[in-house]
mmCIF file of C-alpha atoms and ligand atoms in Angstrom:
data_model
loop_
_atom_site.group_PDB
_atom_site.id
_atom_site.type_symbol
_atom_site.label_atom_id
_atom_site.label_comp_id
_atom_site.label_asym_id
_atom_site.label_seq_id
_atom_site.Cartn_x
_atom_site.Cartn_y
_atom_site.Cartn_z
ATOM 1 C CA MET A 1 -19.875 -33.832 74.461
ATOM 2 C CA ARG A 2 -19.361 -30.261 73.344
ATOM 3 C CA LYS A 3 -20.660 -29.504 69.867
ATOM 4 C CA ARG A 4 -21.573 -26.150 68.360
ATOM 5 C CA GLN A 5 -21.758 -24.604 64.939
ATOM 6 C CA ALA A 6 -19.083 -22.047 64.089
ATOM 7 C CA GLY A 7 -20.288 -18.525 64.684
ATOM 8 C CA SER A 8 -22.774 -19.465 67.358
ATOM 9 C CA TYR A 9 -20.579 -18.998 70.387
ATOM 10 C CA ARG A 10 -22.150 -16.963 73.121
ATOM 11 C CA THR A 11 -18.922 -16.384 74.970
ATOM 12 C CA ILE A 12 -15.184 -16.668 74.432
ATOM 13 C CA LYS A 13 -15.157 -19.357 77.083
ATOM 14 C CA ASP A 14 -17.586 -21.469 75.008
ATOM 15 C CA LEU A 15 -15.379 -21.030 71.972
ATOM 16 C CA VAL A 16 -12.140 -21.894 73.775
ATOM 17 C CA LEU A 17 -13.507 -25.008 75.487
ATOM 18 C CA ASP A 18 -15.045 -26.176 72.212
ATOM 19 C CA TYR A 19 -11.835 -25.512 70.287
ATOM 20 C CA VAL A 20 -9.807 -27.554 72.767
ATOM 21 C CA ALA A 21 -12.294 -30.441 72.600
ATOM 22 C CA LYS A 22 -12.393 -30.442 68.782
ATOM 23 C CA ASN A 23 -8.598 -30.470 68.567
ATOM 24 C CA ASP A 24 -8.142 -33.104 71.277
ATOM 25 C CA GLY A 25 -6.026 -30.679 73.265
ATOM 26 C CA ARG A 26 -3.470 -30.131 70.484
ATOM 27 C CA VAL A 27 -3.664 -26.363 70.454
ATOM 28 C CA GLU A 28 -1.301 -23.796 68.993
ATOM 29 C CA PRO A 29 -1.723 -20.536 70.964
ATOM 30 C CA SER A 30 -1.607 -18.488 67.729
ATOM 31 C CA ARG A 31 -4.398 -20.567 66.148
ATOM 32 C CA ILE A 32 -6.715 -20.192 69.107
ATOM 33 C CA GLU A 33 -6.043 -16.463 69.081
ATOM 34 C CA GLU A 34 -7.087 -16.365 65.415
ATOM 35 C CA ALA A 35 -10.288 -18.243 66.235
ATOM 36 C CA VAL A 36 -11.141 -15.921 69.123
ATOM 37 C CA LEU A 37 -10.554 -12.776 67.062
ATOM 38 C CA LEU A 38 -12.585 -14.201 64.171
ATOM 39 C CA HIS A 39 -15.660 -14.665 66.366
ATOM 40 C CA PHE A 40 -15.033 -11.839 68.830
ATOM 41 C CA PRO A 41 -13.202 -9.133 66.833
ATOM 42 C CA ASP A 42 -13.430 -6.643 69.702
ATOM 43 C CA SER A 43 -11.878 -9.006 72.195
ATOM 44 C CA ALA A 44 -8.724 -7.904 74.016
ATOM 45 C CA TRP A 45 -7.551 -11.525 73.897
ATOM 46 C CA LYS A 46 -4.049 -12.123 75.175
ATOM 47 C CA ASN A 47 -1.893 -15.195 75.290
ATOM 48 C CA SER A 48 -2.168 -15.057 79.089
ATOM 49 C CA HIS A 49 -5.899 -15.727 78.722
ATOM 50 C CA TRP A 50 -5.148 -18.904 76.789
ATOM 51 C CA GLN A 51 -2.596 -19.896 79.446
ATOM 52 C CA TRP A 52 -5.285 -19.440 82.093
ATOM 53 C CA TYR A 53 -7.708 -21.698 80.199
ATOM 54 C CA ARG A 54 -5.000 -24.292 79.598
ATOM 55 C CA TYR A 55 -4.173 -24.349 83.290
ATOM 56 C CA GLN A 56 -7.841 -24.603 84.253
ATOM 57 C CA ILE A 57 -8.413 -27.494 81.824
ATOM 58 C CA CYS A 58 -5.346 -29.392 83.023
ATOM 59 C CA LYS A 59 -5.686 -28.687 86.720
ATOM 60 C CA GLY A 60 -8.537 -26.366 87.586
ATOM 61 C CA ARG A 61 -12.252 -25.927 87.416
ATOM 62 C CA PHE A 62 -12.775 -27.268 83.846
ATOM 63 C CA LYS A 63 -10.578 -30.300 84.521
ATOM 64 C CA ASP A 64 -13.475 -32.745 84.814
ATOM 65 C CA GLU A 65 -15.033 -31.625 81.525
ATOM 66 C CA PHE A 66 -12.193 -33.045 79.424
ATOM 67 C CA SER A 67 -10.827 -36.510 78.862
ATOM 68 C CA GLU A 68 -7.494 -37.676 80.170
ATOM 69 C CA GLU A 69 -6.223 -37.716 76.566
ATOM 70 C CA VAL A 70 -7.102 -34.067 75.970
ATOM 71 C CA ARG A 71 -5.415 -33.028 79.197
ATOM 72 C CA THR A 72 -2.313 -35.079 78.378
ATOM 73 C CA ASN A 73 -2.046 -33.462 74.942
ATOM 74 C CA LEU A 74 -2.453 -30.032 76.483
ATOM 75 C CA SER A 75 0.234 -30.588 79.083
ATOM 76 C CA GLU A 76 2.581 -32.193 76.543
ATOM 77 C CA GLY A 77 2.305 -28.979 74.588
ATOM 78 C CA ILE A 78 3.634 -27.279 77.711
ATOM 79 C CA ARG A 79 6.474 -29.769 78.041
ATOM 80 C CA ARG A 80 7.433 -29.471 74.365
ATOM 81 C CA ASN A 81 7.871 -25.758 74.892
ATOM 82 C CA ARG A 82 10.137 -26.406 77.850
ATOM 83 C CA ARG A 83 12.873 -28.034 75.764
ATOM 84 C CA SER A 84 15.515 -25.423 75.415
ATOM 85 C CA HIS A 85 16.341 -24.014 72.073
ATOM 86 C CA PRO A 86 19.599 -25.436 70.601
ATOM 87 C CA ALA A 87 20.950 -21.917 70.118
ATOM 88 C CA VAL A 88 20.469 -21.220 73.829
ATOM 89 C CA LYS A 89 22.678 -24.173 74.732
ATOM 90 C CA ARG A 90 25.277 -23.313 72.098
ATOM 91 C CA HIS A 91 25.639 -19.669 73.143
ATOM 92 C CA GLY A 92 25.171 -20.431 76.830
ATOM 93 C CA ASP A 93 27.901 -23.071 76.910
ATOM 94 C CA ARG A 94 30.318 -20.826 75.051
ATOM 95 C CA ILE A 95 29.689 -17.909 77.434
ATOM 96 C CA LEU A 96 30.058 -20.206 80.449
ATOM 97 C CA ARG A 97 33.380 -21.578 79.191
ATOM 98 C CA GLN A 98 34.701 -18.043 78.789
ATOM 99 C CA ALA A 99 33.344 -16.910 82.148
ATOM 100 C CA ARG A 100 34.892 -19.896 83.960
ATOM 101 C CA GLN A 101 38.212 -19.269 82.263
ATOM 102 C CA MET A 102 38.152 -15.563 83.170
ATOM 103 C CA ILE A 103 37.283 -16.346 86.795
ATOM 104 C CA SER A 104 40.144 -18.851 86.957
ATOM 105 C CA GLU A 105 42.615 -16.388 85.495
ATOM 106 C CA ALA A 106 41.502 -13.604 87.826
ATOM 107 C CA ALA A 107 41.792 -15.825 90.909
ATOM 108 C CA ARG A 108 45.350 -16.951 90.041
ATOM 109 C CA GLY A 109 45.088 -20.129 92.039
ATOM 110 C CA ASP A 110 43.543 -18.460 95.109
ATOM 111 C CA SER A 111 40.556 -20.738 95.815
ATOM 112 C CA THR A 112 38.833 -18.281 98.183
ATOM 113 C CA LEU A 113 39.080 -15.490 95.639
ATOM 114 C CA ARG A 114 37.830 -17.834 92.957
ATOM 115 C CA PHE A 115 34.830 -18.762 95.086
ATOM 116 C CA LYS A 116 34.024 -15.111 95.817
ATOM 117 C CA ILE A 117 34.262 -13.954 92.207
ATOM 118 C CA ASN A 118 32.137 -16.907 91.132
ATOM 119 C CA ARG A 119 29.494 -16.056 93.739
ATOM 120 C CA TRP A 120 29.563 -12.369 92.816
ATOM 121 C CA VAL A 121 28.931 -13.061 89.108
ATOM 122 C CA PHE A 122 26.276 -15.667 89.943
ATOM 123 C CA SER A 123 24.320 -13.403 92.290
ATOM 124 C CA ARG A 124 24.516 -10.367 89.971
ATOM 125 C CA LEU A 125 23.127 -12.382 87.066
ATOM 126 C CA GLN A 126 20.378 -13.705 89.314
ATOM 127 C CA GLN A 127 19.650 -10.147 90.463
ATOM 128 C CA ASP A 128 19.246 -9.078 86.836
ATOM 129 C CA GLU A 129 16.425 -11.593 86.523
ATOM 130 C CA ILE A 130 14.768 -10.535 89.794
ATOM 131 C CA GLN A 131 14.845 -6.876 88.698
ATOM 132 C CA THR A 132 12.660 -7.695 85.700
ATOM 133 C CA LYS A 133 9.851 -8.976 87.935
ATOM 134 C CA LYS A 134 8.850 -5.794 89.715
ATOM 135 C CA PRO A 135 7.693 -3.748 86.718
ATOM 136 C CA LEU A 136 5.828 -6.808 85.420
ATOM 137 C CA LYS A 137 3.936 -7.202 88.688
ATOM 138 C CA ASN A 138 3.004 -3.522 88.539
ATOM 139 C CA MET A 139 1.973 -3.851 84.882
ATOM 140 C CA LEU A 140 -0.320 -6.797 85.636
ATOM 141 C CA TRP A 141 -1.746 -4.993 88.663
ATOM 142 C CA ASP A 142 -2.365 -1.841 86.614
ATOM 143 C CA SER A 143 -4.081 -3.902 83.913
ATOM 144 C CA GLY A 144 -6.689 -4.820 86.523
ATOM 145 C CA VAL A 145 -5.522 -8.118 87.981
ATOM 146 C CA ARG A 146 -6.633 -7.879 91.618
ATOM 147 C CA ALA A 147 -6.982 -11.557 92.503
ATOM 148 C CA CYS A 148 -5.049 -14.827 92.283
ATOM 149 C CA GLN A 149 -5.399 -16.010 88.685
ATOM 150 C CA VAL A 150 -5.782 -19.614 89.800
ATOM 151 C CA CYS A 151 -7.993 -19.657 92.919
ATOM 152 C CA GLY A 152 -9.510 -16.168 92.666
ATOM 153 C CA LYS A 153 -8.433 -15.050 96.139
ATOM 154 C CA PRO A 154 -8.597 -11.226 96.112
ATOM 155 C CA PHE A 155 -5.443 -9.144 96.613
ATOM 156 C CA SER A 156 -5.530 -5.869 98.514
ATOM 157 C CA SER A 157 -2.008 -4.922 97.401
ATOM 158 C CA LEU A 158 0.991 -6.448 95.614
ATOM 159 C CA ARG A 159 2.590 -7.341 98.943
ATOM 160 C CA GLY A 160 3.152 -11.099 99.090
ATOM 161 C CA VAL A 161 1.798 -11.594 95.572
ATOM 162 C CA HIS A 162 3.847 -14.034 93.514
ATOM 163 C CA LEU A 163 4.725 -13.626 89.853
ATOM 164 C CA HIS A 164 4.292 -16.971 88.103
ATOM 165 C CA ARG A 165 5.711 -17.898 84.708
ATOM 166 C CA ILE A 166 3.190 -20.013 82.845
ATOM 167 C CA ASP A 167 5.894 -21.633 80.722
ATOM 168 C CA ALA A 168 8.862 -22.110 83.036
ATOM 169 C CA SER A 169 11.365 -22.240 80.173
ATOM 170 C CA MET A 170 10.352 -18.805 78.923
ATOM 171 C CA GLU A 171 11.333 -15.391 80.206
ATOM 172 C CA TYR A 172 9.381 -13.143 82.539
ATOM 173 C CA SER A 173 7.071 -11.205 80.220
ATOM 174 C CA ASP A 174 3.510 -9.922 80.399
ATOM 175 C CA ARG A 175 2.430 -12.700 78.018
ATOM 176 C CA ASN A 176 4.030 -15.422 80.108
ATOM 177 C CA CYS A 177 3.207 -14.238 83.624
ATOM 178 C CA GLN A 178 0.327 -14.351 86.067
ATOM 179 C CA LEU A 179 -0.184 -13.034 89.570
ATOM 180 C CA LEU A 180 -0.801 -15.872 92.014
ATOM 181 C CA CYS A 181 -1.244 -16.165 95.747
ATOM 182 C CA ARG A 182 1.611 -17.824 97.601
ATOM 183 C CA LEU A 183 -0.309 -21.075 98.117
ATOM 184 C CA CYS A 184 -1.186 -21.514 94.428
ATOM 185 C CA HIS A 185 2.338 -20.578 93.360
ATOM 186 C CA ASN A 186 3.928 -23.114 95.665
ATOM 187 C CA SER A 187 1.556 -25.949 94.847
HETATM 188 ZN ZN1 LIG B 201 -4.465 -18.755 94.648
#
């Protein structure tokens, strides 16, 4: 059982693991950030650090130190975040309706043309998303990440390195992304 008095943490890791245990895995990222900065004011704590701990507690090296209940609560927090925002659905559906109508009108009953326009729009939108990844990979690399953030396998370059979104419902951003090896990303 982890038990310590506030203010007596030797390391951020001690604090984080204790905080998770005390809160039975029900952790708001902003609250844990507050706690870290209270005890370690000089820390360069980032949300990605919390995501790393959360992953390690659910699946990684600290997994065995926590009860099933704590791990369930932690991963349910992840799932709660995955529900899409109602406004996303409302705007998204409206845009889709308009896009489908415009594609139909442009194709004028030509099914091949309709297919090609549809594919063109689809792949360009997908490309927009892919284009956001490259600068993020460079940013993470430049911030000193030189190894897989799950298994610790060292990277010699960014070639073959995968960008992983910690919360799959959220966008590619420095707060929501890690660099992983191919094996860890695909598992
Ligand atoms: Zn790995």
